[in-house]
Coordinates of C-alpha atoms and ligand atoms in Angstrom, one line a residue:
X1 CA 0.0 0.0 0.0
X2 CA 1.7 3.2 -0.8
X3 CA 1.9 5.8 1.7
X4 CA -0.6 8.4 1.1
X5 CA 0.8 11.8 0.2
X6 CA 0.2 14.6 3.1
X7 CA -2.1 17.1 2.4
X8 CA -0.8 20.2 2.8
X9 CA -1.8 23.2 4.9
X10 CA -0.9 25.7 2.3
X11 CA -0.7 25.7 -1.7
X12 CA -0.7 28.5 -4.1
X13 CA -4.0 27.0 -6.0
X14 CA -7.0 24.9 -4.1
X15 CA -8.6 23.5 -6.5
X16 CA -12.3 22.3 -5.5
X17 CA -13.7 19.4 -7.6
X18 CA -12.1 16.6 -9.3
X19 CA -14.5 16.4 -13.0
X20 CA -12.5 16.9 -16.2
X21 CA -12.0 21.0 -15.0
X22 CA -10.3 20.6 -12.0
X23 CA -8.2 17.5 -12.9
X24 CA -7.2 18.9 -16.1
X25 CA -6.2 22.3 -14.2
X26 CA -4.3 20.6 -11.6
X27 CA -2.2 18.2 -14.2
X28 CA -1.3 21.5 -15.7
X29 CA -0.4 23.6 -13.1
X30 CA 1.7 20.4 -12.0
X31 CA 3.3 20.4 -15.2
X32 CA 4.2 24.1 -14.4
X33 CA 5.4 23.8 -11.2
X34 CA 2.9 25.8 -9.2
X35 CA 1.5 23.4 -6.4
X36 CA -1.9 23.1 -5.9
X37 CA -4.3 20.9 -4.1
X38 CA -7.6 19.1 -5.7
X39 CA -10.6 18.3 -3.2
X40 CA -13.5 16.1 -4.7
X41 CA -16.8 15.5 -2.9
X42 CA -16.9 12.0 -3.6
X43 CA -14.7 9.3 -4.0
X44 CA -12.6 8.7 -7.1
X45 CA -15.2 5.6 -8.5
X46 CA -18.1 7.4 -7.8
X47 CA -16.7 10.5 -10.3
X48 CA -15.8 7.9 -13.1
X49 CA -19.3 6.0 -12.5
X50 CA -20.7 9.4 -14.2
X51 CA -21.5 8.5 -18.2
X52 CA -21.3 11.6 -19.6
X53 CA -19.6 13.3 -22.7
X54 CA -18.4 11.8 -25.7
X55 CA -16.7 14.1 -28.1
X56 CA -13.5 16.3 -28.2
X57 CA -12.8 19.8 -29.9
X58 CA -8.8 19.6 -31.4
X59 CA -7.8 22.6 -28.7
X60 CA -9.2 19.6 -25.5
X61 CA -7.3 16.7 -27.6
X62 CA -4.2 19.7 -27.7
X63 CA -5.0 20.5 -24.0
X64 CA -4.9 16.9 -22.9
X65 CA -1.4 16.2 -24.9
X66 CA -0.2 19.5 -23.0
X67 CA -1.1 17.8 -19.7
X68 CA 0.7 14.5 -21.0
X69 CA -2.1 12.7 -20.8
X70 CA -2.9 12.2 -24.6
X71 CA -1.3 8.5 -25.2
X72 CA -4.4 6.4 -24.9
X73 CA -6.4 8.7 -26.3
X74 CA -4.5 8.7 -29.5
X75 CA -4.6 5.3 -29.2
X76 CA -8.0 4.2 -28.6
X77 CA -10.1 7.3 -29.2
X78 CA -11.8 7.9 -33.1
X79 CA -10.8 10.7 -35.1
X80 CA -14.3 11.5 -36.7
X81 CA -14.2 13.8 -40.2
X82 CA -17.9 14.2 -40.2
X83 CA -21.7 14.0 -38.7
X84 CA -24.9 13.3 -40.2
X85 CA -28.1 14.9 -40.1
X86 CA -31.5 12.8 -40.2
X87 CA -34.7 14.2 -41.2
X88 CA -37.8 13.6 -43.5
X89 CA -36.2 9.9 -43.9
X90 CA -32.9 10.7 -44.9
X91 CA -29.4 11.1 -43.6
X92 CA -27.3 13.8 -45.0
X93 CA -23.2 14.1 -43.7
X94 CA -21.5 17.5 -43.2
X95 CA -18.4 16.7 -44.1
X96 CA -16.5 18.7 -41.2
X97 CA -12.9 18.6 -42.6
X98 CA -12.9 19.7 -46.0
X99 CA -15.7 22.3 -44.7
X100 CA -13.5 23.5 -42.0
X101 CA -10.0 23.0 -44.0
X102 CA -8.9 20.0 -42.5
X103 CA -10.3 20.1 -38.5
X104 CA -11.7 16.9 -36.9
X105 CA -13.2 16.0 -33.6
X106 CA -12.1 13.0 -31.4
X107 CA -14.5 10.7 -29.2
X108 CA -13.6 9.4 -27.0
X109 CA -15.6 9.6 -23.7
X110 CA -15.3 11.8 -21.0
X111 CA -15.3 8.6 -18.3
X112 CA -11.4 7.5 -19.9
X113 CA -10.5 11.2 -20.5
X114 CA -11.2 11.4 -16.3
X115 CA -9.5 8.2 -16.3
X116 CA -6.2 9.3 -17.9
X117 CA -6.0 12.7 -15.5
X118 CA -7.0 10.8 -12.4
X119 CA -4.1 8.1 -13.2
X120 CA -1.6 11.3 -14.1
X121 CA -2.4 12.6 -10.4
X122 CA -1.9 9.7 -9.0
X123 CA 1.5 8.9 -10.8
X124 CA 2.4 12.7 -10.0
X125 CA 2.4 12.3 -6.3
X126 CA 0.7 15.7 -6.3
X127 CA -2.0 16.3 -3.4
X128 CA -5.7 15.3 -4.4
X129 CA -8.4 14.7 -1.4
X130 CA -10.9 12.4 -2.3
X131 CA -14.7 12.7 -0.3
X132 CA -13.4 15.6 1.0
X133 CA -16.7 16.6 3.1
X134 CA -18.4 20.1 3.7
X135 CA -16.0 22.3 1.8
X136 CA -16.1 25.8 2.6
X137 CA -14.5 29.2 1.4
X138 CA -13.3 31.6 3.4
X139 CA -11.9 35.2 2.5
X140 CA -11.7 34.9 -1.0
X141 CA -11.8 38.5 -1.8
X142 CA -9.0 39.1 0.5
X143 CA -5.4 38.5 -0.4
X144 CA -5.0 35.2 1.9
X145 CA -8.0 33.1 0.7
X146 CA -8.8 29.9 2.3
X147 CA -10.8 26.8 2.1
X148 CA -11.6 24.6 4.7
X149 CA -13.1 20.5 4.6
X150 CA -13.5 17.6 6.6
X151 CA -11.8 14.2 5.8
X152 CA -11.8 11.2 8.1
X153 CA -13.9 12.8 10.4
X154 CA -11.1 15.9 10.8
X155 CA -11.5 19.1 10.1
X156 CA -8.6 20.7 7.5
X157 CA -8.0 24.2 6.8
X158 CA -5.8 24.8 3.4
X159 CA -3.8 28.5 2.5
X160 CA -3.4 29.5 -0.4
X161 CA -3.4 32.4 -3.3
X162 CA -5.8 31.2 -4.9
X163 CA -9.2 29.0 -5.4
X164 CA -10.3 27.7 -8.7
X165 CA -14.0 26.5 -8.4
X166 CA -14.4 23.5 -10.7
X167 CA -17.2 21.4 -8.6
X168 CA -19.4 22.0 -11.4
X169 CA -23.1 23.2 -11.2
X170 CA -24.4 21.9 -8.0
X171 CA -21.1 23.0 -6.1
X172 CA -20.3 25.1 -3.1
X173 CA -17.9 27.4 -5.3
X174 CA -20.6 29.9 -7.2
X175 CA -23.1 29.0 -4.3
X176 CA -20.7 31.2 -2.0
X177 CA -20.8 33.8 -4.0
X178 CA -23.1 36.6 -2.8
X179 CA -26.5 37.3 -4.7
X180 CA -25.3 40.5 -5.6
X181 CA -22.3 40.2 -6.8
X182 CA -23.5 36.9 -9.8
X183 CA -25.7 37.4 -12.9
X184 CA -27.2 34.0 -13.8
X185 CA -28.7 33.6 -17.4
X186 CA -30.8 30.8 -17.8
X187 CA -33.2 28.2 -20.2
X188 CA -34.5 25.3 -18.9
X189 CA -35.7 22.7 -21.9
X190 CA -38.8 20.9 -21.4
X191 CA -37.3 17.8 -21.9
X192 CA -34.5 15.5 -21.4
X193 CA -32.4 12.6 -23.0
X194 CA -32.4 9.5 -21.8
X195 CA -29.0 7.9 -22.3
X196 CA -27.7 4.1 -22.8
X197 CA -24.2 2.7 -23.1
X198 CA -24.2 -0.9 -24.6
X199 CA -21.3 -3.3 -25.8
X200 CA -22.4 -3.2 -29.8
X201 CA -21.6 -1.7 -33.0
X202 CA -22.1 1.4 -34.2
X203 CA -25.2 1.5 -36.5
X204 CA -22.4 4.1 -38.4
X205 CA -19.0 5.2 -39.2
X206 CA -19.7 8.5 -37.5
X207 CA -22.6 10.5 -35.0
X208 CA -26.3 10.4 -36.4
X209 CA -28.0 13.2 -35.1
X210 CA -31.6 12.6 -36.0
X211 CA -34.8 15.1 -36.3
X212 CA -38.2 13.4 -36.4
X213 CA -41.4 13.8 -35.3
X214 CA -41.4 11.3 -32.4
X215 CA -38.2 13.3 -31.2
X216 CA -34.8 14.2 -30.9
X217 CA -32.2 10.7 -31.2
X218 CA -28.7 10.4 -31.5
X219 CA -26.5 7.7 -32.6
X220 CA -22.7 8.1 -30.8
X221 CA -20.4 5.7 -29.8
X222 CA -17.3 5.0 -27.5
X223 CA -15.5 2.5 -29.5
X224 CA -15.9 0.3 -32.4
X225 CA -17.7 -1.9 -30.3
X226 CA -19.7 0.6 -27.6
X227 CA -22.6 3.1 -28.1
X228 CA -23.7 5.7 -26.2
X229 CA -27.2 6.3 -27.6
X230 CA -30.1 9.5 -26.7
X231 CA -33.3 9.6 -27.3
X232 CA -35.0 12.9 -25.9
X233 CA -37.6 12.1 -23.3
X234 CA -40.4 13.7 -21.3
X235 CA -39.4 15.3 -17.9
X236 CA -41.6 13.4 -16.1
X237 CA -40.0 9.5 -17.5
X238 CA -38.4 8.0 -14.8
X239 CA -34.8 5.5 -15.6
X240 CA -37.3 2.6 -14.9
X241 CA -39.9 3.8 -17.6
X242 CA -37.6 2.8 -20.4
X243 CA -36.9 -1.0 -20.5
X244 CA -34.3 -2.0 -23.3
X245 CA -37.3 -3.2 -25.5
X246 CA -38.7 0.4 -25.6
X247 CA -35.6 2.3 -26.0
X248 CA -34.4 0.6 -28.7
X249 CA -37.8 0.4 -30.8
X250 CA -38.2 4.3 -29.8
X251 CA -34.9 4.9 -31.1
X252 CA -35.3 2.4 -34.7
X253 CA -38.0 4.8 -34.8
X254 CA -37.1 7.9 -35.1
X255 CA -33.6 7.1 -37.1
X256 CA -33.9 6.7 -41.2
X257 CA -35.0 3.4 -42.7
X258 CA -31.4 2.0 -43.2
X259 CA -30.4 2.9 -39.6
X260 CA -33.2 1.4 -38.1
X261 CA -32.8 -1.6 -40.5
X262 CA -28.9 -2.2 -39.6
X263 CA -29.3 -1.2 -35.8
X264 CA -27.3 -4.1 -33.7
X265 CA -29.2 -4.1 -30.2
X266 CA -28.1 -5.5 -26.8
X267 CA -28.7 -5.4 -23.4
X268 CA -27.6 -1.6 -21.7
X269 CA -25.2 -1.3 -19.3
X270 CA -25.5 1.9 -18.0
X271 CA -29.1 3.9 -18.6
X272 CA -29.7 7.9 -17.7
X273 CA -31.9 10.6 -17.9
X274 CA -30.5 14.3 -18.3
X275 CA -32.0 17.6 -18.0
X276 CA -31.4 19.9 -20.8
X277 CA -30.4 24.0 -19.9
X278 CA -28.6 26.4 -21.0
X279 CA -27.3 28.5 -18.0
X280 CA -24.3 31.1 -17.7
X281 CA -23.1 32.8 -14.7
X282 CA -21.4 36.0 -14.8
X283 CA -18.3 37.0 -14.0
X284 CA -16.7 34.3 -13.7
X285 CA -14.1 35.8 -11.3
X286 CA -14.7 37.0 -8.1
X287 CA -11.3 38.0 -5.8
X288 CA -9.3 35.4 -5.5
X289 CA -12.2 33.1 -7.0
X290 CA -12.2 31.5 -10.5
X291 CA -14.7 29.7 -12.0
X292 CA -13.8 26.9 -14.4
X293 CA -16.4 24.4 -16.1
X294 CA -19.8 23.3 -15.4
X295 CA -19.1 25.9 -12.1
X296 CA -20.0 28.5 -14.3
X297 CA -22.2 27.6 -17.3
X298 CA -24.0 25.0 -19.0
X299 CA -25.1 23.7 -22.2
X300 CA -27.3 21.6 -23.4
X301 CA -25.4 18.3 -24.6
X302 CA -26.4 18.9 -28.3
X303 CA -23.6 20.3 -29.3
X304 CA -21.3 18.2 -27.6
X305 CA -19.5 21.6 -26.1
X306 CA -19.9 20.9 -22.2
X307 CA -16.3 19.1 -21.3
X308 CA -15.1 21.2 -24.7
X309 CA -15.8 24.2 -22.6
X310 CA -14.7 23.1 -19.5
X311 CA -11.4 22.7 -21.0
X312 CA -11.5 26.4 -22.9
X313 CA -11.9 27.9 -19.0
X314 CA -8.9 25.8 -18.4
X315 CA -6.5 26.8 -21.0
X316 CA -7.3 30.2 -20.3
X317 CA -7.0 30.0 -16.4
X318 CA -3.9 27.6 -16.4
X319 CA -2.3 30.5 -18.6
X320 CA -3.3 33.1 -16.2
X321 CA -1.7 31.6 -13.0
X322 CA 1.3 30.8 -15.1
X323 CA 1.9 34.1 -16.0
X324 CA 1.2 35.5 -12.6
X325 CA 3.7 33.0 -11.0
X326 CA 6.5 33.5 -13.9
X327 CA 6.3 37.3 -13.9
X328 CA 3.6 38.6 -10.9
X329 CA 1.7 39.4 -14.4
X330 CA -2.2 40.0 -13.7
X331 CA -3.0 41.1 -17.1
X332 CA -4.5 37.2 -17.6
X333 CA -5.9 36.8 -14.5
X334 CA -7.6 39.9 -14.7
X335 CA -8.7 39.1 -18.1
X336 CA -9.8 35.4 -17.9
X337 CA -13.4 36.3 -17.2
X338 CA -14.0 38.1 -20.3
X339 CA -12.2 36.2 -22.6
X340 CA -13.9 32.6 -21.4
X341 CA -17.4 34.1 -21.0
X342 CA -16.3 35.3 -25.7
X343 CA -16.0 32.1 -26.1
X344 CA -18.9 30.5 -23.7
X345 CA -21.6 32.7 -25.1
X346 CA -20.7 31.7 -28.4
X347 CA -21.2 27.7 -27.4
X348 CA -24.1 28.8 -25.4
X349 CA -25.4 30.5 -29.2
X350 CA -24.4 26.9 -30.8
X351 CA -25.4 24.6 -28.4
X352 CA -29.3 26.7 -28.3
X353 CA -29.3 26.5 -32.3
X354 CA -28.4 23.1 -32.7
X355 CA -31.0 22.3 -29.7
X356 CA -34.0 24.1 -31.2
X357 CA -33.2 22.2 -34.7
X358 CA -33.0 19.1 -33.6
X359 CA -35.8 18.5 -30.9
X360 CA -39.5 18.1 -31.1
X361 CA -41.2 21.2 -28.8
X362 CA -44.6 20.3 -27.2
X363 CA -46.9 22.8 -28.7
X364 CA -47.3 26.3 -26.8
X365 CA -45.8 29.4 -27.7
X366 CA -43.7 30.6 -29.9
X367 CA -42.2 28.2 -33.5
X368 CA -43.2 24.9 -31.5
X369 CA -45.6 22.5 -32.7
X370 CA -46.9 21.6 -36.0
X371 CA -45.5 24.8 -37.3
X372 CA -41.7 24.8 -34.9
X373 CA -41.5 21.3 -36.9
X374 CA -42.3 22.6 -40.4
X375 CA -39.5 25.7 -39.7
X376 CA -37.3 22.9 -38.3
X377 CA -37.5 20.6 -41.8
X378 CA -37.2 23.9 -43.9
X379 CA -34.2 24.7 -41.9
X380 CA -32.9 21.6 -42.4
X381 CA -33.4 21.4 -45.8
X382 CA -31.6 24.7 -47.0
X383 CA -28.7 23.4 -44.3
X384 CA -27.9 20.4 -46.1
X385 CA -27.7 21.9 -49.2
X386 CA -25.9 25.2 -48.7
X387 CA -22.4 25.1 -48.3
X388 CA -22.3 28.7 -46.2
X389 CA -25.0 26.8 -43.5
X390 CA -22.8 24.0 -43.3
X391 CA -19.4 25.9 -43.4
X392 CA -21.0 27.9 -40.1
X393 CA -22.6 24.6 -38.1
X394 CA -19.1 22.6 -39.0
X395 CA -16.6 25.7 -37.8
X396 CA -18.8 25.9 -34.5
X397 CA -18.4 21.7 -33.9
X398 CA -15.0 21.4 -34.5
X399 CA -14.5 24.2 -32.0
X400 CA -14.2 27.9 -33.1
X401 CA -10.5 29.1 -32.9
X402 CA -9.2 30.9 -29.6
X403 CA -8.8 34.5 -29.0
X404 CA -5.4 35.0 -27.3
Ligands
FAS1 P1 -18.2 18.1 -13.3 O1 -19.6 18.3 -12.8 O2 -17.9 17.0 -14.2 O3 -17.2 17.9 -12.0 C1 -17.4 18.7 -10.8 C2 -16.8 17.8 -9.7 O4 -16.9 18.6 -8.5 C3 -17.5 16.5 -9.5 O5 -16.6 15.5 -9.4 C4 -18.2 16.8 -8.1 O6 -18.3 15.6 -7.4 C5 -17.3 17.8 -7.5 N1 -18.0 18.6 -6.5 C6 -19.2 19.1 -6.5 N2 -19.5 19.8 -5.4 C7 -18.3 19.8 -4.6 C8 -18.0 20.3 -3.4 N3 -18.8 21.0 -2.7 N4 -16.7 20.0 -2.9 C9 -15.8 19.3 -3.6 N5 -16.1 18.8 -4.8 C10 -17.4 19.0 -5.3 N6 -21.1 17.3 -22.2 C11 -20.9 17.0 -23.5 O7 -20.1 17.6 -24.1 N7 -21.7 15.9 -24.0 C12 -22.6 15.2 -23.3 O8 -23.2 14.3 -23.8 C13 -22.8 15.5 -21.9 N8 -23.7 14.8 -21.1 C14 -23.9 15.2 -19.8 C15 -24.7 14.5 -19.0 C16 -25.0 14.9 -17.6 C17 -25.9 14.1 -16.7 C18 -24.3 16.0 -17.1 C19 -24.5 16.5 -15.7 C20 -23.4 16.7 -18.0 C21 -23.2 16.3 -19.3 N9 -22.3 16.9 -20.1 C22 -22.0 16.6 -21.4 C23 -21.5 18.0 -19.6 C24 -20.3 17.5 -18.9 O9 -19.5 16.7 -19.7 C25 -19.6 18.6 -18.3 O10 -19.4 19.7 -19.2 C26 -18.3 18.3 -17.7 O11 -18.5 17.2 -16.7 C27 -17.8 19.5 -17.0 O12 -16.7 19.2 -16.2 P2 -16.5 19.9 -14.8 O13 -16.5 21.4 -15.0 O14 -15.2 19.3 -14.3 O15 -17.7 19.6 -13.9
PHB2 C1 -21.8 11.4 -26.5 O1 -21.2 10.6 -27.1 O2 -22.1 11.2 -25.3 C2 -22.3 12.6 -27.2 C3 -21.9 12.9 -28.4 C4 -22.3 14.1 -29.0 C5 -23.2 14.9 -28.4 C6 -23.6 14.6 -27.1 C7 -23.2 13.5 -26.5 O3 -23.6 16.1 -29.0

């Protein structure tokens, strides 16, 4: 058994929450020898027992290389050229690289991803608190922030320069911010997807995402040989609503004839249901208080921008502390909130767009119902046949360049 490492009483970055965020920050920080110290609520299985993304922008897969952590993903994850779009019984593909000039995107799920930084932490020797209970901040406006948390039934106090709040959107992080100080944007869907993982084939060689009148599907994958599979569902379905039977008839339904025809089924091994929202909070700074990740937005999973976002807040925050602790530079740190909330609203924008196309709105106001789905087909149709539409959606999925 190897000897635990002692936490520390003082770090220059706490870093609360051990997702993709606060792992990725903390393998890069490591990397640039500024110490810092990761507390996760819960324990390290529980975190990788979460199913959720599945697709990487290039500037994550560049991110995750940076963090040396890119070797099985080049090994095992799928470099994807393209997506299709389903609708009125047809599949059309937007070809993302030759639209784009050459980008791709690589999936590989966000469960190995964790896997990789979790594993790089470990090797590291660098500090990482697992079911760290009833974190608290304290002072972070002041110049000698601090956190406290109880693990093993002992309370822990931890110094340091700063706090990067990566625990996601039910944390403590943005909740400790007062009222007054946060503006919180917000859209909550009415609907969900409900989510399998199963050991079969891919029905294709790349990501259906499918428009029909039953609903919103979508065809991913892990590997070769594991799906990951949506279908969007009522708010109210509960896990044990959906047997196997009925998800995979629902989904055969709502794909194109030759989908549904060539669709390998088996038995689930994980099974879901996700809220859809769109929510930003702003700033994204707050003293000595960053916040990275789901902490500070979300998007609905259509777009496959969550963990691509995540990582965005990261390469701009891991910048910012470097500079600061090469040269007591601020201009980054004091910048970082404006430049990730660019490049968040613009996901935010994406992930809406590609939302409202793509999924069936009950009738009520606004372009829902008979006529939302009517607008939605026409949409679709001048889409898959104009190379400017699909020049825009494929420059937005592959991951829109960085401002510096
Ligand atoms: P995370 O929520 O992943 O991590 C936050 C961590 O902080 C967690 O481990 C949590 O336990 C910990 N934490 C929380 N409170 C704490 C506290 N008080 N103290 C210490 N630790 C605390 N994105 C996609 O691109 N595609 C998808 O298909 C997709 N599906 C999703 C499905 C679901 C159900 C959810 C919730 C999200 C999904 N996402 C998807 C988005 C998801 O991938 C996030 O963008 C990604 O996990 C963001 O990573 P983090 O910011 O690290 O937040
Ligand atoms: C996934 O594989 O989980 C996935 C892929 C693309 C999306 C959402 C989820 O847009």
């Amino acid at each position: 058994m190897s000897t635990p490492t002692p936490i520390p009483h003082r770090t220059q970055v706490a870093i609360i929450g051990a997702g993709p965020s606060g792992l990725l920050l903390g393998q890069l920080l490591h990397k640039a020898g500024i110490d810092n110290v990761v507390l996760e609520a819960r324990s390290a299985e529980y975190v990788l027992g979460r199913i959720r993304a599945g697709v990487l922008e290039q500037v994550c897969v560049d991110l995750l290389d940076e963090a040396g952590v890119g070797e099985r993903m080049h090994r095992e994850g799928l470099v994807h050229g393209g997506i299709e779009l389903a609708f009125a019984g047809a599949r059309h593909r937007i070809d993302l690289q030759t639209l784009t000039g050459g980008k791709t995107v690589m999936v590989y799920g966000q469960t190995e991803v964790t896997r990789d930084l979790m594993d790089a932490r470990a090797a590291s020797g660098a500090p990482i608190v697992y079911e760290a209970a009833d974190v608290q901040l304290h002072d972070f406006d002041s110049a000698t922030p601090r956190v406290s948390y109880t693990h093993d039934g002992v309370r822990h106090e931890l110094a340091c320069d700063f706090i990067a709040g990566c625990d996601g959107f039910h944390g403590v992080c943005r909740a400790s911010i007062p009222k007054e100080r946060i503006q919180n944007f917000e859209r909550v869907y009415p609907f969900g997807w409900l989510g399998i993982l199963a050991d079969v084939p891919p029905v294709a060689d790349e990501l259906i995402y499918s428009n029909h009148a039953r609903g919103f599907a979508l065809c991913s994958m892990r590997s070769k040989s594991r799906v990951r599979h949506y279908v969007q569902c009522s708010l109210q379905d509960k896990v044990e609503d959906w047997s196997d039977a009925r998800f995979w008839d629902e989904l055969k339904s709502r794909l194109d004839p030759e989908a549904a025809e060539h669709m390998v089924t088996g038995p689930s091994i994980e099974k879901s249901i996700a809220p859809l929202r769109s929510f930003v909070a702003e700033p994204m700074r707050f003293g000595q208080l960053f916040l990275a990740g789901d902490a500070a937005h979300i998007v609905p999973p259509t777009g496959a921008k969550g963990l691509n976002l995540a990582a965005a807040d990261v390469r701009y925050l891991s910048r910012a502390f470097m500079e600061f602790y090469a040269d007591k530079r601020t201009a980054g740190i004091d910048d970082y909130s404006r430049k990730a909330l660019r490049r968040v609203w613009k996901a935010e924008r994406f992930s809406w767009y590609l939302t409202s196309l793509l999924h069936k709105f009950p009738a009520g106001a606004g372009d829902t119902g008979e006529f939302g789905h009517r607008m939605q087909t026409a949409e679709l149709d001048y889409l898959v046949h104009s190379t400017a539409a699909m020049t825009s959606l494929a420059e937005n999925y592959v991951g829109l360049p960085f401002e510096e």
